[in-house]
mmCIF file of N, CA, C and O in Angstrom:
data_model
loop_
_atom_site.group_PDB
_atom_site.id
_atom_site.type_symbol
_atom_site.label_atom_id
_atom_site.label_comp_id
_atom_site.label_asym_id
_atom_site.label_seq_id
_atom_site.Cartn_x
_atom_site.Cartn_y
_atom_site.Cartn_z
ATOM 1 N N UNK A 1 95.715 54.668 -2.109
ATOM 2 C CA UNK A 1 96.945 55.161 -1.534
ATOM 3 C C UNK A 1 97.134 56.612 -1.978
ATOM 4 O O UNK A 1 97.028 56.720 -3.200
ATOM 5 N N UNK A 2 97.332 57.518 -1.472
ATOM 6 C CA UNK A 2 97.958 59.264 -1.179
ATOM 7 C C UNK A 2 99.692 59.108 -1.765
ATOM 8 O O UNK A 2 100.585 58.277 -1.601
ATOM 9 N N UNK A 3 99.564 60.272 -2.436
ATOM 10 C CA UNK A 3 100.762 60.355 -2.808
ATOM 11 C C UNK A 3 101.813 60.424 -1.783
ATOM 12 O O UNK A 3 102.952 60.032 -2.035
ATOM 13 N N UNK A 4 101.379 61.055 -0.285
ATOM 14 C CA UNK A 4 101.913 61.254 0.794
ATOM 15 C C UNK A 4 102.811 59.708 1.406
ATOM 16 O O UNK A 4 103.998 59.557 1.698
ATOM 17 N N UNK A 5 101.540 58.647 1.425
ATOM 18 C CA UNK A 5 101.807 57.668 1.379
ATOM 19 C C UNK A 5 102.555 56.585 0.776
ATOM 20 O O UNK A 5 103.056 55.624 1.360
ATOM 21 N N UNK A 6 102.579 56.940 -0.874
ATOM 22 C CA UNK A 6 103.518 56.263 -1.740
ATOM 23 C C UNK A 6 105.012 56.743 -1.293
ATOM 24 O O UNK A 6 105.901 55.989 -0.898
ATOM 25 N N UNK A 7 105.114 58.402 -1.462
ATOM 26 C CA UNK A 7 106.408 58.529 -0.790
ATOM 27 C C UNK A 7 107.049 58.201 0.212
ATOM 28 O O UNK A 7 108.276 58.110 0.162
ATOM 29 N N UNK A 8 106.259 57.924 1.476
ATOM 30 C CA UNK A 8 106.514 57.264 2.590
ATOM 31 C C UNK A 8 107.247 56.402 2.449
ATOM 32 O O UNK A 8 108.380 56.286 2.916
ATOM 33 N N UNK A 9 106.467 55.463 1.555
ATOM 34 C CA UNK A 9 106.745 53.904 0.943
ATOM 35 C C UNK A 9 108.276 53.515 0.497
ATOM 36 O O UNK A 9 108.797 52.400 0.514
ATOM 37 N N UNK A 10 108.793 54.668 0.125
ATOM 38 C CA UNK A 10 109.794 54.397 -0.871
ATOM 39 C C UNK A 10 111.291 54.344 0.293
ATOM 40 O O UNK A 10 112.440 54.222 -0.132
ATOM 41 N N UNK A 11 110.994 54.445 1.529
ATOM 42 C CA UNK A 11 111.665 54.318 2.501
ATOM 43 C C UNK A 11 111.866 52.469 3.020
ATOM 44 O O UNK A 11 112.731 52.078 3.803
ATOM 45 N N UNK A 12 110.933 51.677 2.409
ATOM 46 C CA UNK A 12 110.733 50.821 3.438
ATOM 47 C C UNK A 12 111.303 49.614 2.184
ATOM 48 O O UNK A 12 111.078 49.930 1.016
ATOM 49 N N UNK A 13 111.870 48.552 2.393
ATOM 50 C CA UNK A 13 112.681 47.713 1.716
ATOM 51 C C UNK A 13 112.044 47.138 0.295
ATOM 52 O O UNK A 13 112.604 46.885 -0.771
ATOM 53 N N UNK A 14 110.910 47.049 0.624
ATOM 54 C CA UNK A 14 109.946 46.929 -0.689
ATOM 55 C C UNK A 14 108.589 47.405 -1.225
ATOM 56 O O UNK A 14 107.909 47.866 -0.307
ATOM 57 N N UNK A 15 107.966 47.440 -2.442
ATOM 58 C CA UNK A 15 106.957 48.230 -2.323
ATOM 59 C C UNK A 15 105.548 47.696 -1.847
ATOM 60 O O UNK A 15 105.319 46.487 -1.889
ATOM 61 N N UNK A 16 104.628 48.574 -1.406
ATOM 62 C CA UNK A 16 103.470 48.040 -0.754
ATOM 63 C C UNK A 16 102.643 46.735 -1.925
ATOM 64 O O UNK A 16 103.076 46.743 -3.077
ATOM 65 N N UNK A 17 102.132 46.264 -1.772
ATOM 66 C CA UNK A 17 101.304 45.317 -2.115
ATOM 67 C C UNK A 17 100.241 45.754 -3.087
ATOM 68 O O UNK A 17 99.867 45.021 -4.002
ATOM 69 N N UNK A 18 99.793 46.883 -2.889
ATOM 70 C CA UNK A 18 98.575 46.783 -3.423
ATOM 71 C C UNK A 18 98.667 47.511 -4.336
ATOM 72 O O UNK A 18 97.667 47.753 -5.012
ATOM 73 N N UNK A 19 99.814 48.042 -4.609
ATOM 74 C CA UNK A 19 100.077 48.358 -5.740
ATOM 75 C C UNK A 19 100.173 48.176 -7.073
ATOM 76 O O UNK A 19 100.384 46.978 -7.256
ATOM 77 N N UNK A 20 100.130 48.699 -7.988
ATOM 78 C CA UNK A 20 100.181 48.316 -9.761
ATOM 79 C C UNK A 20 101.570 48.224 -9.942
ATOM 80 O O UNK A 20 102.404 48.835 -9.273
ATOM 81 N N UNK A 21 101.853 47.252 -11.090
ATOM 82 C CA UNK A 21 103.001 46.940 -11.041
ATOM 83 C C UNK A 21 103.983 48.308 -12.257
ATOM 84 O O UNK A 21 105.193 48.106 -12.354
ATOM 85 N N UNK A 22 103.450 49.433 -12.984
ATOM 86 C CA UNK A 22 104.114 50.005 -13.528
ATOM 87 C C UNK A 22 104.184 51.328 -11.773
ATOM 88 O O UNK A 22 105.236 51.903 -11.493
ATOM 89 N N UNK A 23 103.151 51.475 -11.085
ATOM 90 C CA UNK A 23 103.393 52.066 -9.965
ATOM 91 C C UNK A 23 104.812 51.463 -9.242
ATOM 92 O O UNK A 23 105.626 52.270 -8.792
ATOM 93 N N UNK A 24 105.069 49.952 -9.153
ATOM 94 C CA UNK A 24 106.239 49.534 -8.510
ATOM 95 C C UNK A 24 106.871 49.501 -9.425
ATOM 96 O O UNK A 24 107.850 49.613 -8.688
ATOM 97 N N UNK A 25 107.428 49.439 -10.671
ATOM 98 C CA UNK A 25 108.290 49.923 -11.196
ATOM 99 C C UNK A 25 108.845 51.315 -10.624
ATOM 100 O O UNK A 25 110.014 51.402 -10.248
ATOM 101 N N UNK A 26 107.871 52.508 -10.568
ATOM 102 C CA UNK A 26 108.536 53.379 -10.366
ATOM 103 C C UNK A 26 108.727 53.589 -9.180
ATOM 104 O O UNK A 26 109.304 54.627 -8.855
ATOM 105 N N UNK A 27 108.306 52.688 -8.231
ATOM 106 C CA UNK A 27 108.560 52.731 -6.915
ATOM 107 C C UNK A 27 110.186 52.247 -6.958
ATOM 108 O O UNK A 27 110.934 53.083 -6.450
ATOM 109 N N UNK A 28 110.918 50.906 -7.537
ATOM 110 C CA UNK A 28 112.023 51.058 -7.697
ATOM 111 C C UNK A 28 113.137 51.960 -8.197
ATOM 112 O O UNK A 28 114.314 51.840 -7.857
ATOM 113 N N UNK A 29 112.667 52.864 -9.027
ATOM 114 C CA UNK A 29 113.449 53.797 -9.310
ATOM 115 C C UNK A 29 113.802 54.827 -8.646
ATOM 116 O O UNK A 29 114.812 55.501 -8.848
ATOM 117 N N UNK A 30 112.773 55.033 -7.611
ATOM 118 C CA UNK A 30 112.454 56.047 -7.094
ATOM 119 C C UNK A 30 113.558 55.437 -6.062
ATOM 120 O O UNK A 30 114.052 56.295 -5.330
ATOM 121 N N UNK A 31 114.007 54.179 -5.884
ATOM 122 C CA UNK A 31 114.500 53.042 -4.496
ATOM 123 C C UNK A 31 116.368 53.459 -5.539
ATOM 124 O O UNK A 31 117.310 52.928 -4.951
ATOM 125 N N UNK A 32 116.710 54.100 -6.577
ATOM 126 C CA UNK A 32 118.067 53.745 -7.512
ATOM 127 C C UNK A 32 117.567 52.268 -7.745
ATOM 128 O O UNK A 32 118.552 51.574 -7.497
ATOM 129 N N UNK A 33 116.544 51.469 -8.092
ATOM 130 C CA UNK A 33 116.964 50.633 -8.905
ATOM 131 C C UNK A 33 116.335 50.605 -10.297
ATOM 132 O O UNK A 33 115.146 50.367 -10.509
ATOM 133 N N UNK A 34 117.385 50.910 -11.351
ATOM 134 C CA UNK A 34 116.779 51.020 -12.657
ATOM 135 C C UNK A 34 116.344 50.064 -13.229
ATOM 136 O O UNK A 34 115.269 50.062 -13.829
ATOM 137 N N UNK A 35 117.536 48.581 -13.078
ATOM 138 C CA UNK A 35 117.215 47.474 -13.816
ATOM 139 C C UNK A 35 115.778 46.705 -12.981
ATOM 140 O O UNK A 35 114.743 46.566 -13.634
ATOM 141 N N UNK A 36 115.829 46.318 -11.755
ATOM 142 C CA UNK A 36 114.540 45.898 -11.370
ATOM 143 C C UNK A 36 113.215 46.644 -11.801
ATOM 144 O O UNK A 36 112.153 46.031 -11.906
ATOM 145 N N UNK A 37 113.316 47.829 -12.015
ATOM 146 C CA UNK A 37 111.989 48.581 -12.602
ATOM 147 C C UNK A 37 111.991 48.463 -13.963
ATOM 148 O O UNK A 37 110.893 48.794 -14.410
ATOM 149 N N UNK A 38 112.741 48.140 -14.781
ATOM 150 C CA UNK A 38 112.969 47.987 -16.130
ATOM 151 C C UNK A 38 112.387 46.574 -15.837
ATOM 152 O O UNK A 38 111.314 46.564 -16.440
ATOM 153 N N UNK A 39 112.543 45.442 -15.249
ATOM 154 C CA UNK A 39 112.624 44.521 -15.778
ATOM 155 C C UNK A 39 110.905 43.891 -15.072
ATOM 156 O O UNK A 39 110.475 42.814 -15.487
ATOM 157 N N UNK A 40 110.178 44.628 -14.128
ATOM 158 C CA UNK A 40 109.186 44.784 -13.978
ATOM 159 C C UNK A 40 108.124 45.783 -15.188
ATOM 160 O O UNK A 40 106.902 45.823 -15.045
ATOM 161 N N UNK A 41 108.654 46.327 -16.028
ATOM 162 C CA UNK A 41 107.668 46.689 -17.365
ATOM 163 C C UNK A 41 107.895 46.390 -18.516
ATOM 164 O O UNK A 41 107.099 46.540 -19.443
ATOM 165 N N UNK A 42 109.455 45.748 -18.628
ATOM 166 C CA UNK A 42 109.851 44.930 -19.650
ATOM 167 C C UNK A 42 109.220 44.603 -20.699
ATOM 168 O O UNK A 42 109.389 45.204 -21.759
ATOM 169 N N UNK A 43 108.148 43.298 -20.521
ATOM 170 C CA UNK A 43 106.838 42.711 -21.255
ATOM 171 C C UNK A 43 105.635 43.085 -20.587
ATOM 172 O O UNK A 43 104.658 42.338 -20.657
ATOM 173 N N UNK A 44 105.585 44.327 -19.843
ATOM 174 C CA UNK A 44 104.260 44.428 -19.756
ATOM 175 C C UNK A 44 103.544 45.145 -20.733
ATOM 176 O O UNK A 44 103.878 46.308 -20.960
ATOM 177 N N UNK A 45 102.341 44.480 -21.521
ATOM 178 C CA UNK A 45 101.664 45.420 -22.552
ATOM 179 C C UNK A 45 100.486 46.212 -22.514
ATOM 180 O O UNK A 45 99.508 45.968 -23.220
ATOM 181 N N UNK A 46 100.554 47.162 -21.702
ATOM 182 C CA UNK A 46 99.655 47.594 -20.983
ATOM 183 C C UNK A 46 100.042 49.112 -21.715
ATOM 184 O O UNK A 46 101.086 48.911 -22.336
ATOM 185 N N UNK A 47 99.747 50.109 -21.836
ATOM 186 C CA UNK A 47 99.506 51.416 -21.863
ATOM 187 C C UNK A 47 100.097 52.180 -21.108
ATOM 188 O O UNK A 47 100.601 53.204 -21.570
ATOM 189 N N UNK A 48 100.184 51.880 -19.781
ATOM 190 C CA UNK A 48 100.340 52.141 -18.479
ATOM 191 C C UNK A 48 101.952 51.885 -18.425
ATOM 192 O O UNK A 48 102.774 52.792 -18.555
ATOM 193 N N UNK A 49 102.212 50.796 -18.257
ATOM 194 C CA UNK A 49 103.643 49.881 -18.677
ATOM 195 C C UNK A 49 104.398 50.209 -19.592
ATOM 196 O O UNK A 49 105.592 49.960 -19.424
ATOM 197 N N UNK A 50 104.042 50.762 -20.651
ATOM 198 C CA UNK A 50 104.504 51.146 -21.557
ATOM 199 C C UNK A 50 105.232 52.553 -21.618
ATOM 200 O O UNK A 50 106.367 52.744 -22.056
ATOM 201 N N UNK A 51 104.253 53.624 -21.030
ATOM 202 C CA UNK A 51 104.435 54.650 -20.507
ATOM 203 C C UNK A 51 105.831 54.521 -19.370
ATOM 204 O O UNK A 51 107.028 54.714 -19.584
ATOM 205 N N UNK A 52 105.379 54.266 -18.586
ATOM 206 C CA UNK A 52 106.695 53.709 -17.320
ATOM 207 C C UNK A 52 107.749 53.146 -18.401
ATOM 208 O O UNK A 52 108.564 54.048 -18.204
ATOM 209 N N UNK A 53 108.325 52.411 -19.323
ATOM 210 C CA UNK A 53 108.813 51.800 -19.593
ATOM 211 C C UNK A 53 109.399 52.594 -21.149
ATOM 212 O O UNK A 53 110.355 52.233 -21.836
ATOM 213 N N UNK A 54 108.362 53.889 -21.412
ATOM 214 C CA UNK A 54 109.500 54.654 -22.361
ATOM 215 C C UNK A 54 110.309 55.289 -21.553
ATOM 216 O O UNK A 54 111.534 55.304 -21.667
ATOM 217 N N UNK A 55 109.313 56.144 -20.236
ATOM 218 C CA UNK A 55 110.441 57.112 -19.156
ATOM 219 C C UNK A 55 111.896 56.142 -18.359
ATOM 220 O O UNK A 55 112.824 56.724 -17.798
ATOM 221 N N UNK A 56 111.834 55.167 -18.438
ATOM 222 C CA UNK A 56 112.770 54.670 -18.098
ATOM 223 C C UNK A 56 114.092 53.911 -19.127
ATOM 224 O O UNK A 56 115.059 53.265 -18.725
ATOM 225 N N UNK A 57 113.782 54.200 -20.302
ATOM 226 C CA UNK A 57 114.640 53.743 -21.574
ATOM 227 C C UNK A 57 115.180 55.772 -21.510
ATOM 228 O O UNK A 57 116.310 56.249 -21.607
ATOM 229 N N UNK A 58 113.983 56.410 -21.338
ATOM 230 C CA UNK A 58 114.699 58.022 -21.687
ATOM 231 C C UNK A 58 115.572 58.238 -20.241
ATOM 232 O O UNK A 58 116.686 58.757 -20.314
ATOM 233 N N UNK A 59 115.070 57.855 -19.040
ATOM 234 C CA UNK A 59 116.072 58.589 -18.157
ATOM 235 C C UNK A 59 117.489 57.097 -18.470
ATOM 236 O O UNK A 59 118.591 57.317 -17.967
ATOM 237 N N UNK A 60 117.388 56.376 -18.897
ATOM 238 C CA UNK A 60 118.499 55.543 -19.417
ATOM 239 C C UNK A 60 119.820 55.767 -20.217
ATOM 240 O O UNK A 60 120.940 55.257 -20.247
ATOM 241 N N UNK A 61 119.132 56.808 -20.873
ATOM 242 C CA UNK A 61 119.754 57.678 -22.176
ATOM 243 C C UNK A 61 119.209 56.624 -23.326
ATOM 244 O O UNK A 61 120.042 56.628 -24.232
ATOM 245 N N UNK A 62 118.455 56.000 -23.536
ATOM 246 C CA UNK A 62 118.115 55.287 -24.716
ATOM 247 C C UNK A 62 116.954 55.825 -25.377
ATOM 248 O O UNK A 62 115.940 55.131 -25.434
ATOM 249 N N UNK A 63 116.987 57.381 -26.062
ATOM 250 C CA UNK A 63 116.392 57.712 -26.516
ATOM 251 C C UNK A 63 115.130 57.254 -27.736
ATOM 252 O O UNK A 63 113.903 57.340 -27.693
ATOM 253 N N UNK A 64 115.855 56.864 -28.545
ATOM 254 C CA UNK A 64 115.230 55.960 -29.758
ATOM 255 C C UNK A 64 114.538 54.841 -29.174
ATOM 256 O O UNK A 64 113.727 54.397 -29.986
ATOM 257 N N UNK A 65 114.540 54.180 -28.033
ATOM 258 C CA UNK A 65 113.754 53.335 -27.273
ATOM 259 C C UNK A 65 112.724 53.940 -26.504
ATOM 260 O O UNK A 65 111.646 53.399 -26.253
ATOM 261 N N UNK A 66 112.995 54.813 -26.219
ATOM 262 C CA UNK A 66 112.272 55.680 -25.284
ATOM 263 C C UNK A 66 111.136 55.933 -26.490
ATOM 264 O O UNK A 66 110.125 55.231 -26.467
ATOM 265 N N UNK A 67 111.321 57.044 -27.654
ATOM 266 C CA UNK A 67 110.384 57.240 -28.289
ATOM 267 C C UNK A 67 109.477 56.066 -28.796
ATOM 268 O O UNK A 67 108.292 56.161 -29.114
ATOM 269 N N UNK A 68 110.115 55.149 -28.807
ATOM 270 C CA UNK A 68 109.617 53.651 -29.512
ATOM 271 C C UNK A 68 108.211 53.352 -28.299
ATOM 272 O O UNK A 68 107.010 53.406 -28.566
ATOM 273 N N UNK A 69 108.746 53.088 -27.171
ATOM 274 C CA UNK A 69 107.667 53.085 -26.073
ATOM 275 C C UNK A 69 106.542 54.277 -26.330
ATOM 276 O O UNK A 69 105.402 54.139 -26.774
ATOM 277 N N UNK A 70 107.190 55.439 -25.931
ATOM 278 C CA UNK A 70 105.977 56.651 -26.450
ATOM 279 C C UNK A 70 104.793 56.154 -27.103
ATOM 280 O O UNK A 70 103.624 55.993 -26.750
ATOM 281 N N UNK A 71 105.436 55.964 -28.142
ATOM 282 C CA UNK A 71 104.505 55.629 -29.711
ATOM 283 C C UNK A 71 103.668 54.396 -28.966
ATOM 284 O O UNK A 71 102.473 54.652 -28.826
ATOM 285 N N UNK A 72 103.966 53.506 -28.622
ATOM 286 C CA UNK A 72 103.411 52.339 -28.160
ATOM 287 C C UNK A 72 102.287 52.419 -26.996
ATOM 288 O O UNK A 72 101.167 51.908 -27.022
ATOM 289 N N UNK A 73 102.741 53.016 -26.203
ATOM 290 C CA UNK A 73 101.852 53.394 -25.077
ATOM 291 C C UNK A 73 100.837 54.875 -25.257
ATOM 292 O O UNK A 73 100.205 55.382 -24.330
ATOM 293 N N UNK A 74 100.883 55.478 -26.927
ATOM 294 C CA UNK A 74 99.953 56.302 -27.354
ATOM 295 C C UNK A 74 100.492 57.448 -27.112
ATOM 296 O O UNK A 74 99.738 58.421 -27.112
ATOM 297 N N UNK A 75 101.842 57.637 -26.856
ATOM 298 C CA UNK A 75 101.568 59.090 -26.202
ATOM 299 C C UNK A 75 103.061 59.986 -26.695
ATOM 300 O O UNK A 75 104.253 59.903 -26.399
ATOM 301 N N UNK A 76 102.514 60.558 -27.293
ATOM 302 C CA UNK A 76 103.886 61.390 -28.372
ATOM 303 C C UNK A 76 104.508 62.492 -27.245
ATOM 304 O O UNK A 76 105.082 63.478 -27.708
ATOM 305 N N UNK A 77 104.442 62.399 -26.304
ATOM 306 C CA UNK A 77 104.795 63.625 -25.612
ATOM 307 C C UNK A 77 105.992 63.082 -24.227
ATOM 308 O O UNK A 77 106.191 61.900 -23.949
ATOM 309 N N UNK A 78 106.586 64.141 -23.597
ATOM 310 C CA UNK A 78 107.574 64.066 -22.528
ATOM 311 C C UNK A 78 107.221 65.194 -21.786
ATOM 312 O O UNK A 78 106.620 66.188 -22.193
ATOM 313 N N UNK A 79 107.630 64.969 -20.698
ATOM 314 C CA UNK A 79 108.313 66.437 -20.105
ATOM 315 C C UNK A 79 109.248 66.733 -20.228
ATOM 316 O O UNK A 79 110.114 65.913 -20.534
ATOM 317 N N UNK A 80 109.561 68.198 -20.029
ATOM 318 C CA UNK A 80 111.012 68.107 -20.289
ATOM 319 C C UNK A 80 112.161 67.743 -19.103
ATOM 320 O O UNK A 80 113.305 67.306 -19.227
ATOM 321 N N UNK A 81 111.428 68.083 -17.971
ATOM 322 C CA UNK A 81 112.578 67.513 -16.794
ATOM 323 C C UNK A 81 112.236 65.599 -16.658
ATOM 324 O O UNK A 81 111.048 65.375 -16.888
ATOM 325 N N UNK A 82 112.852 64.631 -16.421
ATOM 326 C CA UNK A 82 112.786 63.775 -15.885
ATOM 327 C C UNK A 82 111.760 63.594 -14.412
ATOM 328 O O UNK A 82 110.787 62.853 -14.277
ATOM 329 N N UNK A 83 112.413 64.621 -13.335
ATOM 330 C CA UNK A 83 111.696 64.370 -12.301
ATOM 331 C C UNK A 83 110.084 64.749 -12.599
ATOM 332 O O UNK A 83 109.300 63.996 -12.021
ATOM 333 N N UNK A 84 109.602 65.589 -13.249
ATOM 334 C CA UNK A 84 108.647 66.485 -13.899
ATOM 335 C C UNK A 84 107.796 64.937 -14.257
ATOM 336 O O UNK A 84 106.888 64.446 -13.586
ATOM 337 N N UNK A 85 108.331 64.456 -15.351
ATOM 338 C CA UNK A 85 107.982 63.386 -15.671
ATOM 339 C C UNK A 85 107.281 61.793 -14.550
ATOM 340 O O UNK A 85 106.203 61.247 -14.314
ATOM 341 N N UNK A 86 108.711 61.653 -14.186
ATOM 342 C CA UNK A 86 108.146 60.721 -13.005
ATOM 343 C C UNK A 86 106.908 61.149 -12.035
ATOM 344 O O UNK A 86 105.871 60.492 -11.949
ATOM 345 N N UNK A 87 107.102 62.022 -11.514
ATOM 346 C CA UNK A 87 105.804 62.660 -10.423
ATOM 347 C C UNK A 87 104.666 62.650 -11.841
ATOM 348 O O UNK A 87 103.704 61.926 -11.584
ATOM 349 N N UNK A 88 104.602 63.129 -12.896
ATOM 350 C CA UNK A 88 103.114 62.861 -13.517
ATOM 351 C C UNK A 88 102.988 61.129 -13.205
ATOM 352 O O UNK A 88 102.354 60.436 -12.409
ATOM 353 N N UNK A 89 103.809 60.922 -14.126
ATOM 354 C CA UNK A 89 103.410 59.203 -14.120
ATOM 355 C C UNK A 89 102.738 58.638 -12.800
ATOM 356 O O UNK A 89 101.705 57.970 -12.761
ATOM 357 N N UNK A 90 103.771 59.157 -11.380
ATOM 358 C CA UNK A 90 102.993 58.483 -10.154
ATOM 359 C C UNK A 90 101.319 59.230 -9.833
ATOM 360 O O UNK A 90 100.246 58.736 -9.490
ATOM 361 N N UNK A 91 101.722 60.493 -10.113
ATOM 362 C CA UNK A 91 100.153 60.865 -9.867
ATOM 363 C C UNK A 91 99.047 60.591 -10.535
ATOM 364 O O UNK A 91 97.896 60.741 -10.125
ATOM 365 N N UNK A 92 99.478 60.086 -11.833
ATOM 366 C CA UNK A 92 98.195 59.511 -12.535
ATOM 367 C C UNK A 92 97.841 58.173 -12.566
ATOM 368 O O UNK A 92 96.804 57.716 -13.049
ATOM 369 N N UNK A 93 99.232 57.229 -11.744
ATOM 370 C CA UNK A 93 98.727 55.792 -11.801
ATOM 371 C C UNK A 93 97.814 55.804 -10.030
ATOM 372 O O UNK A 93 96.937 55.130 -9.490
ATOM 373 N N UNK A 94 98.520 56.780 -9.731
ATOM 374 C CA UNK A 94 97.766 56.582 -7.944
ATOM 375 C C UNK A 94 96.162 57.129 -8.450
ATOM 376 O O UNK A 94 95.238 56.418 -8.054
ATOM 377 N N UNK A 95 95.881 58.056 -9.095
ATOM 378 C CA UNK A 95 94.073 58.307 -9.088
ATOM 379 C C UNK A 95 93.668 57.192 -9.910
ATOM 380 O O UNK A 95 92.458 56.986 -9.995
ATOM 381 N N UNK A 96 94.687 56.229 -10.701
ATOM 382 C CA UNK A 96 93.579 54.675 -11.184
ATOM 383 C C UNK A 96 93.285 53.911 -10.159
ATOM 384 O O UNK A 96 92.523 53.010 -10.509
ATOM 385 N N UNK A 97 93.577 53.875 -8.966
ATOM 386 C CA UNK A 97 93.117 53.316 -7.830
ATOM 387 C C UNK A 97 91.956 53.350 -6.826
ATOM 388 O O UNK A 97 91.957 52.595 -5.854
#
């Protein structure tokens, strides 16, 4: 799937199928829904999931959770904008495909 395509996506009532599920996480967010994308990386222990799942404790305002994920999913770093953030995350889960 093209990033062209994911955005497309985010128009249509749910997310495509063939997607990864920290990708549909952020496909819900991308939809305003925080808690369904939260609750799709919740327990996922994946790297990937984890990642998705600090950026969404930080755009939460739950900072100290947010870093907690970081650490967990390996990765000491942010962007500093939110949106900045999200677009990495989607562009790097769309080239694992």
């Amino acid at each position: 799937m093209t990033r062209a395509e994911f955005d497309a996506s985010t128009t249509l009532d749910k997310p495509p199928e063939e997607i990864s599920v920290p990708l549909a996480a952020l496909w819900w967010d991308a939809k305003g829904d925080w808690t369904r994308a939260h609750e799709l990386v919740d327990e996922l222990e994946t790297a990937d999931g984890m990642a998705v799942h600090a950026y969404l404790h930080r755009k939460g305002g739950d900072l100290s959770n947010a870093e907690y994920w970081y650490k967990r999913a390996g990765r000491g770093f942010q962007r500093p904008e939110l949106e900045a953030e999200w677009n990495a995350l989607v562009d790097g889960l769309l080239t694992q495909h």
